[in-house]
Amino acid sequence: MLRDKVKQEIDRLNEDQLKQVEGFIASIKHQAEKPQALLQSWNAVTPEEWVKSFQEWTAHLPKTGVSLPDEAFDRESIYGDRGSISDQ
């Protein structure tokens, strides 16, 4: 059912749109293969190598300097009045 509907929609696309669909399909395939390959490679590394790789990855994250105020982490700020003793 869905497959037939998608095929019909694809038949109506022009060449540029088909190229975009092709890229999207390649991306989906890559994402499906990636977790298994990552799992296999991470099973082969030592804890020290994992830490080093993680630190290198975090070094590339944006350094915005923006942080939430301490109040943002308070339970009441997160849940509000939900879950208070008076609700029970």
PDB file of N, CA and C in Angstrom:
ATOM      1  N   MET A   1       0.818  -1.192   0.000  1.00  0.00           N
ATOM      2  CA  MET A   1       0.000   0.000   0.000  1.00  0.00           C
ATOM      3  C   MET A   1       0.867   1.264   0.000  1.00  0.00           C
ATOM      4  N   LEU A   2       1.631   1.431   1.058  1.00  0.00           N
ATOM      5  CA  LEU A   2       2.488   2.614   1.143  1.00  0.00           C
ATOM      6  C   LEU A   2       3.531   2.609   0.034  1.00  0.00           C
ATOM      7  N   ARG A   3       4.102   1.440  -0.212  1.00  0.00           N
ATOM      8  CA  ARG A   3       5.115   1.325  -1.265  1.00  0.00           C
ATOM      9  C   ARG A   3       4.552   1.764  -2.617  1.00  0.00           C
ATOM     10  N   ASP A   4       3.337   1.328  -2.922  1.00  0.00           N
ATOM     11  CA  ASP A   4       2.708   1.706  -4.193  1.00  0.00           C
ATOM     12  C   ASP A   4       2.446   3.208  -4.257  1.00  0.00           C
ATOM     13  N   LYS A   5       2.005   3.767  -3.150  1.00  0.00           N
ATOM     14  CA  LYS A   5       1.739   5.206  -3.107  1.00  0.00           C
ATOM     15  C   LYS A   5       3.031   6.000  -3.322  1.00  0.00           C
ATOM     16  N   VAL A   6       4.110   5.564  -2.665  1.00  0.00           N
ATOM     17  CA  VAL A   6       5.398   6.245  -2.817  1.00  0.00           C
ATOM     18  C   VAL A   6       5.898   6.122  -4.253  1.00  0.00           C
ATOM     19  N   LYS A   7       5.749   4.947  -4.842  1.00  0.00           N
ATOM     20  CA  LYS A   7       6.164   4.759  -6.238  1.00  0.00           C
ATOM     21  C   LYS A   7       5.406   5.698  -7.170  1.00  0.00           C
ATOM     22  N   GLN A   8       4.119   5.863  -6.925  1.00  0.00           N
ATOM     23  CA  GLN A   8       3.322   6.772  -7.753  1.00  0.00           C
ATOM     24  C   GLN A   8       3.813   8.211  -7.608  1.00  0.00           C
ATOM     25  N   GLU A   9       4.119   8.600  -6.392  1.00  0.00           N
ATOM     26  CA  GLU A   9       4.618   9.959  -6.155  1.00  0.00           C
ATOM     27  C   GLU A   9       5.971  10.164  -6.833  1.00  0.00           C
ATOM     28  N   ILE A  10       6.824   9.154  -6.776  1.00  0.00           N
ATOM     29  CA  ILE A  10       8.144   9.243  -7.404  1.00  0.00           C
ATOM     30  C   ILE A  10       8.007   9.388  -8.916  1.00  0.00           C
ATOM     31  N   ASP A  11       7.047   8.696  -9.499  1.00  0.00           N
ATOM     32  CA  ASP A  11       6.833   8.784 -10.949  1.00  0.00           C
ATOM     33  C   ASP A  11       6.471  10.197 -11.397  1.00  0.00           C
ATOM     34  N   ARG A  12       5.969  11.009 -10.491  1.00  0.00           N
ATOM     35  CA  ARG A  12       5.558  12.376 -10.837  1.00  0.00           C
ATOM     36  C   ARG A  12       6.681  13.402 -10.661  1.00  0.00           C
ATOM     37  N   LEU A  13       7.810  12.998 -10.130  1.00  0.00           N
ATOM     38  CA  LEU A  13       8.890  13.943  -9.837  1.00  0.00           C
ATOM     39  C   LEU A  13       9.722  14.255 -11.074  1.00  0.00           C
ATOM     40  N   ASN A  14      10.284  15.465 -11.110  1.00  0.00           N
ATOM     41  CA  ASN A  14      11.202  15.818 -12.193  1.00  0.00           C
ATOM     42  C   ASN A  14      12.617  15.367 -11.812  1.00  0.00           C
ATOM     43  N   GLU A  15      13.569  15.565 -12.716  1.00  0.00           N
ATOM     44  CA  GLU A  15      14.939  15.067 -12.503  1.00  0.00           C
ATOM     45  C   GLU A  15      15.593  15.660 -11.254  1.00  0.00           C
ATOM     46  N   ASP A  16      15.432  16.962 -11.046  1.00  0.00           N
ATOM     47  CA  ASP A  16      16.037  17.593  -9.867  1.00  0.00           C
ATOM     48  C   ASP A  16      15.460  17.009  -8.580  1.00  0.00           C
ATOM     49  N   GLN A  17      14.166  16.806  -8.567  1.00  0.00           N
ATOM     50  CA  GLN A  17      13.530  16.228  -7.388  1.00  0.00           C
ATOM     51  C   GLN A  17      13.989  14.790  -7.168  1.00  0.00           C
ATOM     52  N   LEU A  18      14.157  14.049  -8.253  1.00  0.00           N
ATOM     53  CA  LEU A  18      14.635  12.671  -8.139  1.00  0.00           C
ATOM     54  C   LEU A  18      16.047  12.620  -7.566  1.00  0.00           C
ATOM     55  N   LYS A  19      16.880  13.580  -7.952  1.00  0.00           N
ATOM     56  CA  LYS A  19      18.241  13.627  -7.401  1.00  0.00           C
ATOM     57  C   LYS A  19      18.202  13.878  -5.897  1.00  0.00           C
ATOM     58  N   GLN A  20      17.269  14.718  -5.454  1.00  0.00           N
ATOM     59  CA  GLN A  20      17.126  14.964  -4.021  1.00  0.00           C
ATOM     60  C   GLN A  20      16.661  13.704  -3.296  1.00  0.00           C
ATOM     61  N   VAL A  21      15.734  12.989  -3.903  1.00  0.00           N
ATOM     62  CA  VAL A  21      15.255  11.734  -3.314  1.00  0.00           C
ATOM     63  C   VAL A  21      16.400  10.726  -3.250  1.00  0.00           C
ATOM     64  N   GLU A  22      17.191  10.668  -4.305  1.00  0.00           N
ATOM     65  CA  GLU A  22      18.333   9.756  -4.334  1.00  0.00           C
ATOM     66  C   GLU A  22      19.296  10.062  -3.187  1.00  0.00           C
ATOM     67  N   GLY A  23      19.568  11.348  -2.967  1.00  0.00           N
ATOM     68  CA  GLY A  23      20.440  11.744  -1.862  1.00  0.00           C
ATOM     69  C   GLY A  23      19.849  11.379  -0.513  1.00  0.00           C
ATOM     70  N   PHE A  24      18.544  11.552  -0.378  1.00  0.00           N
ATOM     71  CA  PHE A  24      17.866  11.210   0.868  1.00  0.00           C
ATOM     72  C   PHE A  24      17.950   9.708   1.130  1.00  0.00           C
ATOM     73  N   ILE A  25      17.741   8.915   0.100  1.00  0.00           N
ATOM     74  CA  ILE A  25      17.819   7.457   0.247  1.00  0.00           C
ATOM     75  C   ILE A  25      19.234   7.036   0.633  1.00  0.00           C
ATOM     76  N   ALA A  26      20.229   7.639   0.019  1.00  0.00           N
ATOM     77  CA  ALA A  26      21.618   7.329   0.366  1.00  0.00           C
ATOM     78  C   ALA A  26      21.889   7.676   1.824  1.00  0.00           C
ATOM     79  N   SER A  27      21.341   8.790   2.272  1.00  0.00           N
ATOM     80  CA  SER A  27      21.514   9.204   3.662  1.00  0.00           C
ATOM     81  C   SER A  27      20.879   8.201   4.617  1.00  0.00           C
ATOM     82  N   ILE A  28      19.692   7.739   4.286  1.00  0.00           N
ATOM     83  CA  ILE A  28      19.006   6.751   5.127  1.00  0.00           C
ATOM     84  C   ILE A  28      19.812   5.455   5.192  1.00  0.00           C
ATOM     85  N   LYS A  29      20.321   5.011   4.054  1.00  0.00           N
ATOM     86  CA  LYS A  29      21.129   3.786   4.027  1.00  0.00           C
ATOM     87  C   LYS A  29      22.382   3.947   4.877  1.00  0.00           C
ATOM     88  N   HIS A  30      23.022   5.109   4.762  1.00  0.00           N
ATOM     89  CA  HIS A  30      24.240   5.375   5.531  1.00  0.00           C
ATOM     90  C   HIS A  30      23.936   5.351   7.025  1.00  0.00           C
ATOM     91  N   GLN A  31      22.837   5.956   7.431  1.00  0.00           N
ATOM     92  CA  GLN A  31      22.466   5.974   8.843  1.00  0.00           C
ATOM     93  C   GLN A  31      22.173   4.570   9.354  1.00  0.00           C
ATOM     94  N   ALA A  32      21.608   3.732   8.521  1.00  0.00           N
ATOM     95  CA  ALA A  32      21.293   2.365   8.929  1.00  0.00           C
ATOM     96  C   ALA A  32      22.562   1.537   9.113  1.00  0.00           C
ATOM     97  N   GLU A  33      23.582   1.802   8.310  1.00  0.00           N
ATOM     98  CA  GLU A  33      24.835   1.053   8.394  1.00  0.00           C
ATOM     99  C   GLU A  33      25.724   1.573   9.511  1.00  0.00           C
ATOM    100  N   LYS A  34      25.643   2.835   9.798  1.00  0.00           N
ATOM    101  CA  LYS A  34      26.552   3.499  10.730  1.00  0.00           C
ATOM    102  C   LYS A  34      26.535   2.910  12.144  1.00  0.00           C
ATOM    103  N   PRO A  35      25.374   2.681  12.770  1.00  0.00           N
ATOM    104  CA  PRO A  35      25.403   2.175  14.143  1.00  0.00           C
ATOM    105  C   PRO A  35      26.128   0.845  14.285  1.00  0.00           C
ATOM    106  N   GLN A  36      25.920  -0.075  13.359  1.00  0.00           N
ATOM    107  CA  GLN A  36      26.583  -1.370  13.448  1.00  0.00           C
ATOM    108  C   GLN A  36      28.090  -1.220  13.294  1.00  0.00           C
ATOM    109  N   ALA A  37      28.516  -0.401  12.345  1.00  0.00           N
ATOM    110  CA  ALA A  37      29.951  -0.188  12.143  1.00  0.00           C
ATOM    111  C   ALA A  37      30.564   0.486  13.360  1.00  0.00           C
ATOM    112  N   LEU A  38      29.852   1.453  13.924  1.00  0.00           N
ATOM    113  CA  LEU A  38      30.353   2.126  15.125  1.00  0.00           C
ATOM    114  C   LEU A  38      30.473   1.154  16.283  1.00  0.00           C
ATOM    115  N   LEU A  39      29.460   0.326  16.463  1.00  0.00           N
ATOM    116  CA  LEU A  39      29.479  -0.634  17.552  1.00  0.00           C
ATOM    117  C   LEU A  39      30.660  -1.579  17.412  1.00  0.00           C
ATOM    118  N   GLN A  40      30.899  -2.060  16.216  1.00  0.00           N
ATOM    119  CA  GLN A  40      32.021  -2.967  15.998  1.00  0.00           C
ATOM    120  C   GLN A  40      33.347  -2.275  16.273  1.00  0.00           C
ATOM    121  N   SER A  41      33.476  -1.025  15.834  1.00  0.00           N
ATOM    122  CA  SER A  41      34.742  -0.331  16.051  1.00  0.00           C
ATOM    123  C   SER A  41      34.933   0.026  17.513  1.00  0.00           C
ATOM    124  N   TRP A  42      33.858   0.400  18.213  1.00  0.00           N
ATOM    125  CA  TRP A  42      34.003   0.770  19.627  1.00  0.00           C
ATOM    126  C   TRP A  42      34.263  -0.440  20.504  1.00  0.00           C
ATOM    127  N   ASN A  43      33.841  -1.611  20.088  1.00  0.00           N
ATOM    128  CA  ASN A  43      34.135  -2.813  20.859  1.00  0.00           C
ATOM    129  C   ASN A  43      35.616  -3.159  20.798  1.00  0.00           C
ATOM    130  N   ALA A  44      36.322  -2.615  19.823  1.00  0.00           N
ATOM    131  CA  ALA A  44      37.733  -2.948  19.632  1.00  0.00           C
ATOM    132  C   ALA A  44      38.676  -1.958  20.308  1.00  0.00           C
ATOM    133  N   VAL A  45      38.167  -0.870  20.891  1.00  0.00           N
ATOM    134  CA  VAL A  45      39.056   0.131  21.485  1.00  0.00           C
ATOM    135  C   VAL A  45      39.162  -0.058  22.987  1.00  0.00           C
ATOM    136  N   THR A  46      40.271   0.409  23.518  1.00  0.00           N
ATOM    137  CA  THR A  46      40.477   0.359  24.965  1.00  0.00           C
ATOM    138  C   THR A  46      39.731   1.520  25.613  1.00  0.00           C
ATOM    139  N   PRO A  47      39.487   1.447  26.906  1.00  0.00           N
ATOM    140  CA  PRO A  47      38.845   2.578  27.593  1.00  0.00           C
ATOM    141  C   PRO A  47      39.632   3.879  27.436  1.00  0.00           C
ATOM    142  N   GLU A  48      40.945   3.788  27.430  1.00  0.00           N
ATOM    143  CA  GLU A  48      41.781   4.982  27.272  1.00  0.00           C
ATOM    144  C   GLU A  48      41.584   5.608  25.890  1.00  0.00           C
ATOM    145  N   GLU A  49      41.502   4.757  24.846  1.00  0.00           N
ATOM    146  CA  GLU A  49      41.272   5.259  23.493  1.00  0.00           C
ATOM    147  C   GLU A  49      39.889   5.896  23.382  1.00  0.00           C
ATOM    148  N   TRP A  50      38.912   5.286  24.063  1.00  0.00           N
ATOM    149  CA  TRP A  50      37.556   5.828  24.039  1.00  0.00           C
ATOM    150  C   TRP A  50      37.537   7.216  24.670  1.00  0.00           C
ATOM    151  N   VAL A  51      38.193   7.374  25.821  1.00  0.00           N
ATOM    152  CA  VAL A  51      38.241   8.669  26.511  1.00  0.00           C
ATOM    153  C   VAL A  51      38.915   9.707  25.626  1.00  0.00           C
ATOM    154  N   LYS A  52      40.025   9.338  25.003  1.00  0.00           N
ATOM    155  CA  LYS A  52      40.737  10.279  24.138  1.00  0.00           C
ATOM    156  C   LYS A  52      39.852  10.716  22.973  1.00  0.00           C
ATOM    157  N   SER A  53      39.182   9.766  22.358  1.00  0.00           N
ATOM    158  CA  SER A  53      38.305  10.084  21.235  1.00  0.00           C
ATOM    159  C   SER A  53      37.146  10.967  21.681  1.00  0.00           C
ATOM    160  N   PHE A  54      36.585  10.682  22.842  1.00  0.00           N
ATOM    161  CA  PHE A  54      35.482  11.488  23.361  1.00  0.00           C
ATOM    162  C   PHE A  54      35.943  12.916  23.636  1.00  0.00           C
ATOM    163  N   GLN A  55      37.110  13.059  24.222  1.00  0.00           N
ATOM    164  CA  GLN A  55      37.636  14.396  24.505  1.00  0.00           C
ATOM    165  C   GLN A  55      37.912  15.168  23.217  1.00  0.00           C
ATOM    166  N   GLU A  56      38.408  14.490  22.197  1.00  0.00           N
ATOM    167  CA  GLU A  56      38.623  15.152  20.905  1.00  0.00           C
ATOM    168  C   GLU A  56      37.298  15.598  20.303  1.00  0.00           C
ATOM    169  N   TRP A  57      36.269  14.759  20.444  1.00  0.00           N
ATOM    170  CA  TRP A  57      34.956  15.109  19.915  1.00  0.00           C
ATOM    171  C   TRP A  57      34.392  16.318  20.648  1.00  0.00           C
ATOM    172  N   THR A  58      34.482  16.326  21.973  1.00  0.00           N
ATOM    173  CA  THR A  58      33.933  17.456  22.731  1.00  0.00           C
ATOM    174  C   THR A  58      34.706  18.737  22.463  1.00  0.00           C
ATOM    175  N   ALA A  59      35.964  18.629  22.105  1.00  0.00           N
ATOM    176  CA  ALA A  59      36.757  19.828  21.809  1.00  0.00           C
ATOM    177  C   ALA A  59      36.236  20.541  20.567  1.00  0.00           C
ATOM    178  N   HIS A  60      35.541  19.823  19.694  1.00  0.00           N
ATOM    179  CA  HIS A  60      35.011  20.422  18.467  1.00  0.00           C
ATOM    180  C   HIS A  60      33.612  21.007  18.634  1.00  0.00           C
ATOM    181  N   LEU A  61      33.008  20.807  19.801  1.00  0.00           N
ATOM    182  CA  LEU A  61      31.676  21.365  20.035  1.00  0.00           C
ATOM    183  C   LEU A  61      31.772  22.877  20.158  1.00  0.00           C
ATOM    184  N   PRO A  62      30.722  23.582  19.785  1.00  0.00           N
ATOM    185  CA  PRO A  62      30.757  25.046  19.884  1.00  0.00           C
ATOM    186  C   PRO A  62      30.892  25.490  21.335  1.00  0.00           C
ATOM    187  N   LYS A  63      31.708  26.489  21.535  1.00  0.00           N
ATOM    188  CA  LYS A  63      31.917  27.029  22.876  1.00  0.00           C
ATOM    189  C   LYS A  63      31.146  28.340  22.977  1.00  0.00           C
ATOM    190  N   THR A  64      29.874  28.224  23.297  1.00  0.00           N
ATOM    191  CA  THR A  64      29.020  29.408  23.329  1.00  0.00           C
ATOM    192  C   THR A  64      29.156  30.172  24.629  1.00  0.00           C
ATOM    193  N   GLY A  65      29.512  29.489  25.691  1.00  0.00           N
ATOM    194  CA  GLY A  65      29.604  30.156  26.978  1.00  0.00           C
ATOM    195  C   GLY A  65      28.241  30.406  27.595  1.00  0.00           C
ATOM    196  N   VAL A  66      27.182  30.032  26.885  1.00  0.00           N
ATOM    197  CA  VAL A  66      25.832  30.236  27.395  1.00  0.00           C
ATOM    198  C   VAL A  66      25.476  29.063  28.294  1.00  0.00           C
ATOM    199  N   SER A  67      24.987  29.376  29.464  1.00  0.00           N
ATOM    200  CA  SER A  67      24.577  28.342  30.394  1.00  0.00           C
ATOM    201  C   SER A  67      23.255  28.740  31.023  1.00  0.00           C
ATOM    202  N   LEU A  68      22.540  27.768  31.479  1.00  0.00           N
ATOM    203  CA  LEU A  68      21.280  28.056  32.154  1.00  0.00           C
ATOM    204  C   LEU A  68      21.558  28.494  33.584  1.00  0.00           C
ATOM    205  N   PRO A  69      20.708  29.344  34.130  1.00  0.00           N
ATOM    206  CA  PRO A  69      20.883  29.722  35.532  1.00  0.00           C
ATOM    207  C   PRO A  69      20.587  28.527  36.433  1.00  0.00           C
ATOM    208  N   ASP A  70      21.100  28.549  37.650  1.00  0.00           N
ATOM    209  CA  ASP A  70      20.896  27.445  38.584  1.00  0.00           C
ATOM    210  C   ASP A  70      19.419  27.142  38.801  1.00  0.00           C
ATOM    211  N   GLU A  71      18.576  28.174  38.777  1.00  0.00           N
ATOM    212  CA  GLU A  71      17.146  27.974  39.005  1.00  0.00           C
ATOM    213  C   GLU A  71      16.529  27.057  37.944  1.00  0.00           C
ATOM    214  N   ALA A  72      17.102  27.031  36.765  1.00  0.00           N
ATOM    215  CA  ALA A  72      16.557  26.206  35.688  1.00  0.00           C
ATOM    216  C   ALA A  72      16.648  24.720  36.013  1.00  0.00           C
ATOM    217  N   PHE A  73      17.525  24.358  36.919  1.00  0.00           N
ATOM    218  CA  PHE A  73      17.710  22.954  37.267  1.00  0.00           C
ATOM    219  C   PHE A  73      16.927  22.543  38.505  1.00  0.00           C
ATOM    220  N   ASP A  74      16.239  23.503  39.144  1.00  0.00           N
ATOM    221  CA  ASP A  74      15.425  23.186  40.314  1.00  0.00           C
ATOM    222  C   ASP A  74      14.258  22.303  39.907  1.00  0.00           C
ATOM    223  N   ARG A  75      13.908  21.380  40.763  1.00  0.00           N
ATOM    224  CA  ARG A  75      12.797  20.469  40.491  1.00  0.00           C
ATOM    225  C   ARG A  75      11.513  21.240  40.200  1.00  0.00           C
ATOM    226  N   GLU A  76      11.248  22.282  40.972  1.00  0.00           N
ATOM    227  CA  GLU A  76      10.017  23.045  40.783  1.00  0.00           C
ATOM    228  C   GLU A  76      10.004  23.743  39.428  1.00  0.00           C
ATOM    229  N   SER A  77      11.165  24.182  38.960  1.00  0.00           N
ATOM    230  CA  SER A  77      11.229  24.825  37.648  1.00  0.00           C
ATOM    231  C   SER A  77      10.926  23.828  36.538  1.00  0.00           C
ATOM    232  N   ILE A  78      11.308  22.597  36.763  1.00  0.00           N
ATOM    233  CA  ILE A  78      11.100  21.569  35.749  1.00  0.00           C
ATOM    234  C   ILE A  78       9.668  21.053  35.777  1.00  0.00           C
ATOM    235  N   TYR A  79       9.173  20.728  36.976  1.00  0.00           N
ATOM    236  CA  TYR A  79       7.865  20.097  37.092  1.00  0.00           C
ATOM    237  C   TYR A  79       6.752  21.047  37.524  1.00  0.00           C
ATOM    238  N   GLY A  80       7.097  22.220  37.999  1.00  0.00           N
ATOM    239  CA  GLY A  80       6.081  23.146  38.481  1.00  0.00           C
ATOM    240  C   GLY A  80       5.361  22.558  39.676  1.00  0.00           C
ATOM    241  N   ASP A  81       4.053  22.653  39.688  1.00  0.00           N
ATOM    242  CA  ASP A  81       3.265  22.123  40.801  1.00  0.00           C
ATOM    243  C   ASP A  81       2.956  20.636  40.649  1.00  0.00           C
ATOM    244  N   ARG A  82       3.271  20.066  39.498  1.00  0.00           N
ATOM    245  CA  ARG A  82       2.985  18.645  39.293  1.00  0.00           C
ATOM    246  C   ARG A  82       3.832  17.799  40.229  1.00  0.00           C
ATOM    247  N   GLY A  83       3.220  16.825  40.810  1.00  0.00           N
ATOM    248  CA  GLY A  83       3.957  15.894  41.650  1.00  0.00           C
ATOM    249  C   GLY A  83       4.173  16.382  43.064  1.00  0.00           C
ATOM    250  N   SER A  84       3.614  17.521  43.417  1.00  0.00           N
ATOM    251  CA  SER A  84       3.781  17.989  44.790  1.00  0.00           C
ATOM    252  C   SER A  84       2.916  17.147  45.715  1.00  0.00           C
ATOM    253  N   ILE A  85       3.209  17.195  46.983  1.00  0.00           N
ATOM    254  CA  ILE A  85       2.507  16.379  47.969  1.00  0.00           C
ATOM    255  C   ILE A  85       1.016  16.705  47.975  1.00  0.00           C
ATOM    256  N   SER A  86       0.661  17.950  47.753  1.00  0.00           N
ATOM    257  CA  SER A  86      -0.752  18.330  47.772  1.00  0.00           C
ATOM    258  C   SER A  86      -1.539  17.699  46.624  1.00  0.00           C
ATOM    259  N   ASP A  87      -0.860  17.254  45.555  1.00  0.00           N
ATOM    260  CA  ASP A  87      -1.536  16.617  44.419  1.00  0.00           C
ATOM    261  C   ASP A  87      -1.938  15.178  44.717  1.00  0.00           C
ATOM    262  N   GLN A  88      -1.351  14.596  45.723  1.00  0.00           N
ATOM    263  CA  GLN A  88      -1.571  13.164  45.975  1.00  0.00           C
ATOM    264  C   GLN A  88      -2.757  12.903  46.841  1.00  0.00           C
TER     265      GLN A  88
END
